């Protein structure tokens, strides 16, 4: 073994680099919609989850500024101490009403919400059944609870049925790496039949899908009676920050009393809650934006098909393009960057070996020209 090889073995970062798994932040020095500056170069973002462009919407920005004038920046304490202010309560009430649930609870992030809700409803040795492709935060929630994590093959209801009943059944609404939508009606029927509470994490569906943007559950014609626990994160189509858990009044009270990721952390700023309330008011009447998003998705898929690009089957804003191999997908992402597009490479083990991909996300801020230029660059990078 050379001294260089020995050094790699001892250095975890060198190991990551050698395996093509090293991660590094990309600092944007400016961002306007989906145009940004990175290392002095103009880039178009095709990797943001700001699907409706609400993160810079003037009504949302103004709501944050005005509320900061009233409340300051920090909330000063955890919710249960003195950090829960008018805007937090107002946001929770508006969400429960909009989504058709008895009650709602605002968590600081979706990640924390999933840790909190799973450890509230499942304890040590209870079985939590999840889709194989669920988001990391749902998997981590089961781990934190000390529960037994059981997984069924992606979207395979027959396989899920063999593993029920369980203490809790959880699925992404829209899968974050594949962009496909869970078979929600079948999932809800199965959960009911097996008397297992169902949690749907609709991080990527809320705002973008369904009537008034109520998400994938509402788009499937389901209600609180079918999906007793639902999570809407606010940092994606909502354009702000935080996450709302929806449930019955008693389920929400249980989370307030039990969820450590709710209890032992500073409440998110009231001004952020005000911004989220403004975002909710924009997105509930933003059918035009949702239509534009769907049109962009259609343009992209049609163009990809004409070019013969290996797209996965997804009807949402998340459009994965297979480029097998960690080194190959990193190289493709780098080539796109040089052509002026920021597109994330998703490597294994985040996805299965051989299913490495470029994860392209579309937004209302993309013009037809942006999409056509991206398609040309993708065709070049996939040669
Ligand atoms: C992004 C995401 C989360 C985490 O939400 P944050 O508010 O960003 O912490 C949870 N679940 C899914 C499916 C996600 O895509």
Coordinates of C-alpha atoms and ligand atoms in Angstrom, one line a residue:
X1 CA 0.0 0.0 0.0
X2 CA 1.4 3.4 -0.9
X3 CA 1.5 6.1 1.7
X4 CA -1.1 7.9 -0.4
X5 CA -3.5 5.0 -0.3
X6 CA -2.9 4.6 3.5
X7 CA -3.7 8.3 3.9
X8 CA -7.0 7.9 2.0
X9 CA -8.0 5.0 4.3
X10 CA -7.5 7.1 7.4
X11 CA -9.2 10.2 6.1
X12 CA -13.1 10.0 5.8
X13 CA -13.2 13.0 3.5
X14 CA -10.6 11.5 1.2
X15 CA -12.7 8.3 1.2
X16 CA -15.8 10.2 0.1
X17 CA -13.8 12.0 -2.6
X18 CA -12.4 8.7 -3.9
X19 CA -15.9 7.2 -4.0
X20 CA -17.3 10.3 -5.8
X21 CA -19.6 11.0 -2.8
X22 CA -18.0 14.2 -1.5
X23 CA -20.6 17.0 -1.0
X24 CA -20.0 20.7 -1.0
X25 CA -22.2 23.8 -0.9
X26 CA -22.5 26.0 -3.9
X27 CA -22.8 29.6 -2.8
X28 CA -25.1 31.7 -5.0
X29 CA -24.0 35.3 -4.8
X30 CA -27.3 36.5 -6.3
X31 CA -30.7 35.0 -7.1
X32 CA -33.6 36.4 -9.0
X33 CA -36.2 33.8 -9.6
X34 CA -34.4 30.9 -11.2
X35 CA -31.5 33.0 -12.5
X36 CA -28.5 33.1 -10.3
X37 CA -24.8 33.9 -10.0
X38 CA -22.4 31.1 -9.0
X39 CA -18.7 31.7 -8.9
X40 CA -19.0 34.7 -11.2
X41 CA -21.1 32.8 -13.8
X42 CA -24.8 33.3 -14.6
X43 CA -26.7 30.0 -14.1
X44 CA -30.3 29.0 -14.5
X45 CA -31.5 26.8 -11.6
X46 CA -33.2 23.6 -12.5
X47 CA -32.9 22.2 -9.0
X48 CA -34.9 24.5 -6.8
X49 CA -38.2 23.4 -5.2
X50 CA -39.6 26.9 -5.4
X51 CA -42.1 25.6 -8.0
X52 CA -44.4 28.6 -8.0
X53 CA -41.8 31.2 -7.5
X54 CA -43.4 32.3 -4.2
X55 CA -40.1 32.7 -2.4
X56 CA -39.6 36.1 -3.9
X57 CA -43.3 37.0 -4.4
X58 CA -43.9 40.6 -3.4
X59 CA -46.9 39.9 -1.2
X60 CA -45.0 37.2 0.7
X61 CA -41.8 39.3 1.0
X62 CA -43.9 42.3 2.3
X63 CA -45.7 40.1 4.8
X64 CA -42.3 39.0 6.3
X65 CA -41.0 42.6 6.4
X66 CA -44.1 44.0 8.1
X67 CA -44.4 41.2 10.6
X68 CA -40.7 41.6 11.5
X69 CA -41.5 45.3 12.2
X70 CA -44.2 44.1 14.6
X71 CA -42.6 41.1 16.2
X72 CA -38.8 41.4 15.6
X73 CA -36.8 38.6 14.1
X74 CA -36.3 35.9 16.7
X75 CA -39.2 34.4 18.6
X76 CA -37.1 34.2 21.8
X77 CA -38.2 30.8 23.1
X78 CA -39.8 27.5 22.3
X79 CA -43.5 27.4 21.5
X80 CA -44.5 26.1 24.9
X81 CA -42.5 28.8 26.7
X82 CA -43.2 32.2 25.2
X83 CA -42.3 31.7 21.5
X84 CA -45.8 31.0 20.2
X85 CA -47.2 34.3 18.9
X86 CA -50.3 35.5 17.1
X87 CA -49.0 34.7 13.6
X88 CA -48.1 31.1 14.5
X89 CA -51.6 30.5 15.8
X90 CA -53.2 32.3 12.9
X91 CA -51.3 30.2 10.4
X92 CA -52.2 26.9 12.1
X93 CA -55.9 27.9 12.1
X94 CA -55.8 29.0 8.5
X95 CA -54.2 25.7 7.4
X96 CA -56.6 23.4 9.4
X97 CA -59.4 25.2 7.7
X98 CA -57.9 25.2 4.2
X99 CA -56.9 21.6 4.3
X100 CA -60.1 20.4 6.0
X101 CA -58.6 19.0 9.3
X102 CA -59.6 19.7 12.9
X103 CA -56.2 21.0 13.9
X104 CA -52.7 21.9 12.6
X105 CA -49.3 22.2 14.2
X106 CA -46.4 24.3 12.9
X107 CA -43.0 22.7 13.1
X108 CA -39.7 24.5 12.3
X109 CA -39.0 22.2 9.4
X110 CA -40.4 19.2 7.6
X111 CA -37.5 17.1 8.8
X112 CA -38.3 17.9 12.4
X113 CA -42.0 17.4 11.9
X114 CA -41.4 13.8 10.7
X115 CA -39.1 13.1 13.6
X116 CA -41.8 14.4 15.9
X117 CA -44.9 12.9 14.5
X118 CA -43.5 9.3 14.1
X119 CA -42.0 9.3 17.6
X120 CA -45.4 10.5 18.9
X121 CA -47.4 7.7 17.3
X122 CA -44.9 4.9 17.4
X123 CA -42.8 3.8 20.4
X124 CA -40.0 1.4 21.0
X125 CA -40.5 -1.9 19.1
X126 CA -43.7 -0.8 17.4
X127 CA -43.7 -1.4 13.6
X128 CA -43.7 1.6 11.3
X129 CA -44.4 0.6 7.7
X130 CA -43.0 2.8 5.0
X131 CA -42.5 2.9 1.2
X132 CA -39.0 1.9 0.2
X133 CA -38.5 5.3 -1.4
X134 CA -39.8 7.5 1.4
X135 CA -37.9 10.7 2.3
X136 CA -34.9 10.3 4.7
X137 CA -36.8 12.3 7.4
X138 CA -39.5 9.6 7.6
X139 CA -37.0 6.9 7.9
X140 CA -35.0 8.8 10.5
X141 CA -38.3 9.4 12.4
X142 CA -38.8 5.7 12.8
X143 CA -35.1 5.3 14.0
X144 CA -35.4 8.1 16.5
X145 CA -38.6 6.5 17.9
X146 CA -36.7 3.2 18.4
X147 CA -39.4 1.6 16.3
X148 CA -39.1 -1.3 14.0
X149 CA -38.8 0.1 10.5
X150 CA -40.5 -2.2 7.9
X151 CA -40.5 -1.2 4.2
X152 CA -42.5 -2.3 1.2
X153 CA -41.4 -2.2 -2.4
X154 CA -42.0 1.2 -3.9
X155 CA -45.7 1.8 -4.5
X156 CA -46.4 -2.0 -4.2
X157 CA -49.7 -2.3 -2.4
X158 CA -49.7 -6.1 -2.5
X159 CA -46.4 -6.1 -0.7
X160 CA -47.6 -3.5 1.8
X161 CA -50.7 -5.6 2.5
X162 CA -48.5 -8.5 3.6
X163 CA -46.8 -6.3 6.2
X164 CA -49.9 -4.8 7.8
X165 CA -51.3 -4.1 10.4
X166 CA -48.7 -1.8 11.9
X167 CA -48.6 1.0 14.4
X168 CA -48.3 3.6 11.6
X169 CA -48.1 3.6 7.8
X170 CA -46.2 6.4 6.2
X171 CA -45.7 7.5 2.6
X172 CA -44.5 10.4 0.6
X173 CA -47.3 11.9 -1.5
X174 CA -45.0 12.9 -4.3
X175 CA -41.7 11.0 -4.1
X176 CA -38.8 13.4 -3.8
X177 CA -36.3 11.6 -5.9
X178 CA -38.6 10.0 -8.5
X179 CA -41.4 12.6 -8.8
X180 CA -44.1 10.0 -9.1
X181 CA -47.3 10.1 -6.9
X182 CA -48.1 7.4 -4.4
X183 CA -51.2 5.2 -5.0
X184 CA -53.0 7.2 -2.3
X185 CA -56.5 5.9 -2.8
X186 CA -55.3 2.3 -2.5
X187 CA -53.0 3.2 0.4
X188 CA -55.8 4.8 2.3
X189 CA -58.2 1.9 1.7
X190 CA -55.5 -0.6 2.9
X191 CA -54.8 1.5 6.0
X192 CA -58.5 1.7 6.8
X193 CA -59.0 -2.0 6.3
X194 CA -56.0 -2.9 8.5
X195 CA -56.9 -0.2 11.1
X196 CA -53.5 1.4 10.7
X197 CA -53.2 5.2 10.9
X198 CA -51.8 6.7 7.6
X199 CA -49.4 9.6 7.4
X200 CA -48.8 11.2 4.1
X201 CA -45.9 13.6 3.7
X202 CA -46.9 15.9 0.8
X203 CA -43.8 18.1 0.8
X204 CA -43.7 18.2 -3.0
X205 CA -47.5 18.1 -3.7
X206 CA -48.7 20.9 -1.4
X207 CA -49.1 24.1 -3.4
X208 CA -48.4 22.4 -6.8
X209 CA -51.1 19.8 -7.1
X210 CA -54.9 19.5 -6.4
X211 CA -57.8 21.9 -6.1
X212 CA -56.4 25.3 -4.9
X213 CA -53.1 23.7 -4.4
X214 CA -54.2 21.4 -1.5
X215 CA -51.9 18.7 -2.7
X216 CA -51.8 15.1 -3.8
X217 CA -54.2 13.9 -1.2
X218 CA -56.9 16.3 -2.2
X219 CA -56.1 15.6 -5.9
X220 CA -56.9 12.0 -5.3
X221 CA -60.2 13.0 -3.9
X222 CA -59.3 12.0 -0.3
X223 CA -60.0 13.8 2.9
X224 CA -59.0 13.8 6.6
X225 CA -61.2 10.7 7.0
X226 CA -58.9 8.8 4.6
X227 CA -55.6 10.3 5.6
X228 CA -55.7 11.2 9.3
X229 CA -52.2 12.6 9.4
X230 CA -50.8 14.8 6.7
X231 CA -47.7 16.9 6.4
X232 CA -47.4 20.0 4.2
X233 CA -43.9 21.5 4.2
X234 CA -43.7 25.3 3.5
X235 CA -40.2 25.5 2.0
X236 CA -41.0 24.1 -1.4
X237 CA -44.0 25.4 -3.4
X238 CA -44.9 27.5 -0.4
X239 CA -41.8 29.5 -0.9
X240 CA -41.2 30.1 2.8
X241 CA -40.0 27.9 5.7
X242 CA -41.5 25.5 8.2
X243 CA -44.0 22.6 8.0
X244 CA -47.6 22.1 9.0
X245 CA -48.8 18.8 10.4
X246 CA -52.6 18.3 10.1
X247 CA -54.6 15.9 12.2
X248 CA -57.4 15.5 14.7
X249 CA -57.4 17.8 17.7
X250 CA -56.3 15.0 20.0
X251 CA -53.5 13.9 17.6
X252 CA -52.2 17.4 17.4
X253 CA -52.3 17.7 21.2
X254 CA -50.4 14.5 21.5
X255 CA -47.6 15.9 19.3
X256 CA -47.5 19.2 21.3
X257 CA -47.0 17.1 24.4
X258 CA -44.7 14.4 23.1
X259 CA -42.8 15.5 19.9
X260 CA -39.3 16.4 21.2
X261 CA -38.5 18.1 17.9
X262 CA -41.4 20.5 18.7
X263 CA -40.8 20.9 22.4
X264 CA -37.1 21.4 22.6
X265 CA -36.4 24.0 20.0
X266 CA -36.9 27.7 19.5
X267 CA -40.2 28.5 17.7
X268 CA -39.6 29.7 14.1
X269 CA -39.8 33.5 13.7
X270 CA -43.4 34.9 13.8
X271 CA -42.5 36.9 10.7
X272 CA -41.9 33.6 8.9
X273 CA -45.3 32.4 10.0
X274 CA -46.8 35.7 8.6
X275 CA -44.9 35.1 5.3
X276 CA -46.4 31.6 5.1
X277 CA -49.9 32.9 5.7
X278 CA -49.4 35.4 2.8
X279 CA -48.0 32.5 0.7
X280 CA -51.1 30.4 1.5
X281 CA -53.3 33.3 0.4
X282 CA -51.4 33.6 -2.9
X283 CA -51.3 29.9 -3.7
X284 CA -54.9 29.1 -3.0
X285 CA -55.9 31.4 -5.8
X286 CA -52.9 30.6 -8.1
X287 CA -54.5 28.3 -10.6
X288 CA -52.7 30.3 -13.3
X289 CA -49.3 29.4 -11.8
X290 CA -50.2 25.8 -11.4
X291 CA -51.3 25.7 -15.1
X292 CA -48.0 27.4 -16.1
X293 CA -46.1 24.8 -14.1
X294 CA -48.0 21.9 -15.8
X295 CA -47.3 23.5 -19.2
X296 CA -43.6 23.7 -18.5
X297 CA -43.6 20.1 -17.4
X298 CA -45.3 19.2 -20.6
X299 CA -42.8 21.1 -22.7
X300 CA -39.9 19.5 -21.0
X301 CA -41.3 15.9 -21.3
X302 CA -42.2 16.4 -24.9
X303 CA -38.8 17.8 -25.8
X304 CA -37.0 15.0 -23.9
X305 CA -39.0 12.3 -25.7
X306 CA -38.1 13.8 -29.1
X307 CA -34.4 13.7 -28.0
X308 CA -34.8 10.1 -26.7
X309 CA -33.6 11.1 -23.2
X310 CA -34.1 8.4 -20.5
X311 CA -36.6 10.2 -18.3
X312 CA -38.5 8.4 -15.5
X313 CA -42.3 8.4 -15.6
X314 CA -43.2 11.5 -13.7
X315 CA -46.1 14.0 -14.2
X316 CA -44.8 16.4 -11.5
X317 CA -42.2 19.2 -11.4
X318 CA -39.6 16.6 -10.4
X319 CA -38.2 15.1 -13.6
X320 CA -35.4 12.5 -13.1
X321 CA -33.1 11.6 -15.9
X322 CA -31.1 8.4 -15.5
X323 CA -27.3 8.7 -15.8
X324 CA -26.1 5.4 -14.2
X325 CA -22.9 5.6 -12.1
X326 CA -21.8 8.1 -9.5
X327 CA -18.9 9.4 -11.5
X328 CA -20.9 9.6 -14.7
X329 CA -23.8 11.5 -13.2
X330 CA -21.3 13.9 -11.5
X331 CA -19.6 14.5 -14.8
X332 CA -23.0 15.2 -16.5
X333 CA -23.9 17.7 -13.8
X334 CA -20.5 19.4 -14.2
X335 CA -21.0 19.6 -17.9
X336 CA -24.4 21.2 -17.5
X337 CA -22.9 23.7 -15.1
X338 CA -20.4 24.7 -17.7
X339 CA -23.3 25.2 -20.1
X340 CA -25.0 27.5 -17.5
X341 CA -27.4 25.2 -15.8
X342 CA -27.5 24.1 -12.1
X343 CA -28.9 20.6 -12.0
X344 CA -28.4 18.2 -9.1
X345 CA -26.7 14.8 -9.5
X346 CA -28.3 12.2 -7.2
X347 CA -25.9 9.5 -6.4
X348 CA -26.1 6.1 -4.8
X349 CA -26.7 5.4 -2.0
X350 CA -29.3 8.2 -1.9
X351 CA -30.8 6.2 -4.8
X352 CA -30.2 2.5 -5.8
X353 CA -26.9 1.6 -7.5
X354 CA -27.5 1.9 -11.2
X355 CA -30.3 4.4 -10.8
X356 CA -28.1 7.4 -10.3
X357 CA -29.8 10.4 -12.0
X358 CA -30.0 14.1 -12.7
X359 CA -32.9 15.5 -10.8
X360 CA -34.4 18.3 -12.8
X361 CA -37.0 20.4 -11.2
X362 CA -39.2 22.8 -13.2
X363 CA -40.8 26.1 -12.1
X364 CA -43.1 28.8 -13.3
X365 CA -40.1 31.0 -13.5
X366 CA -38.7 29.0 -16.4
X367 CA -39.4 30.3 -19.9
X368 CA -39.8 28.2 -23.0
X369 CA -36.3 29.3 -24.0
X370 CA -34.8 28.2 -20.7
X371 CA -36.3 24.7 -21.2
X372 CA -35.2 24.4 -24.8
X373 CA -31.7 25.4 -24.0
X374 CA -31.6 22.9 -21.1
X375 CA -32.8 20.2 -23.4
X376 CA -30.0 20.9 -25.8
X377 CA -27.5 20.8 -23.0
X378 CA -28.9 17.5 -21.7
X379 CA -28.7 15.9 -25.0
X380 CA -25.1 16.9 -25.2
X381 CA -24.3 15.8 -21.6
X382 CA -26.1 12.4 -22.2
X383 CA -24.2 11.5 -25.3
Ligands
LIG1 C1 -38.0 18.4 1.7 C2 -38.7 17.2 2.3 C3 -38.9 17.1 3.7 C4 -38.2 18.1 4.6 O1 -38.8 19.3 4.7 P1 -37.9 20.6 5.2 O2 -38.9 21.6 5.6 O3 -37.1 20.9 4.1 O4 -37.1 20.1 6.4 C5 -39.7 16.1 4.2 N1 -40.3 15.2 3.4 C6 -40.1 15.3 2.1 C7 -40.8 14.2 1.2 C8 -39.3 16.3 1.5 O5 -39.2 16.3 0.2

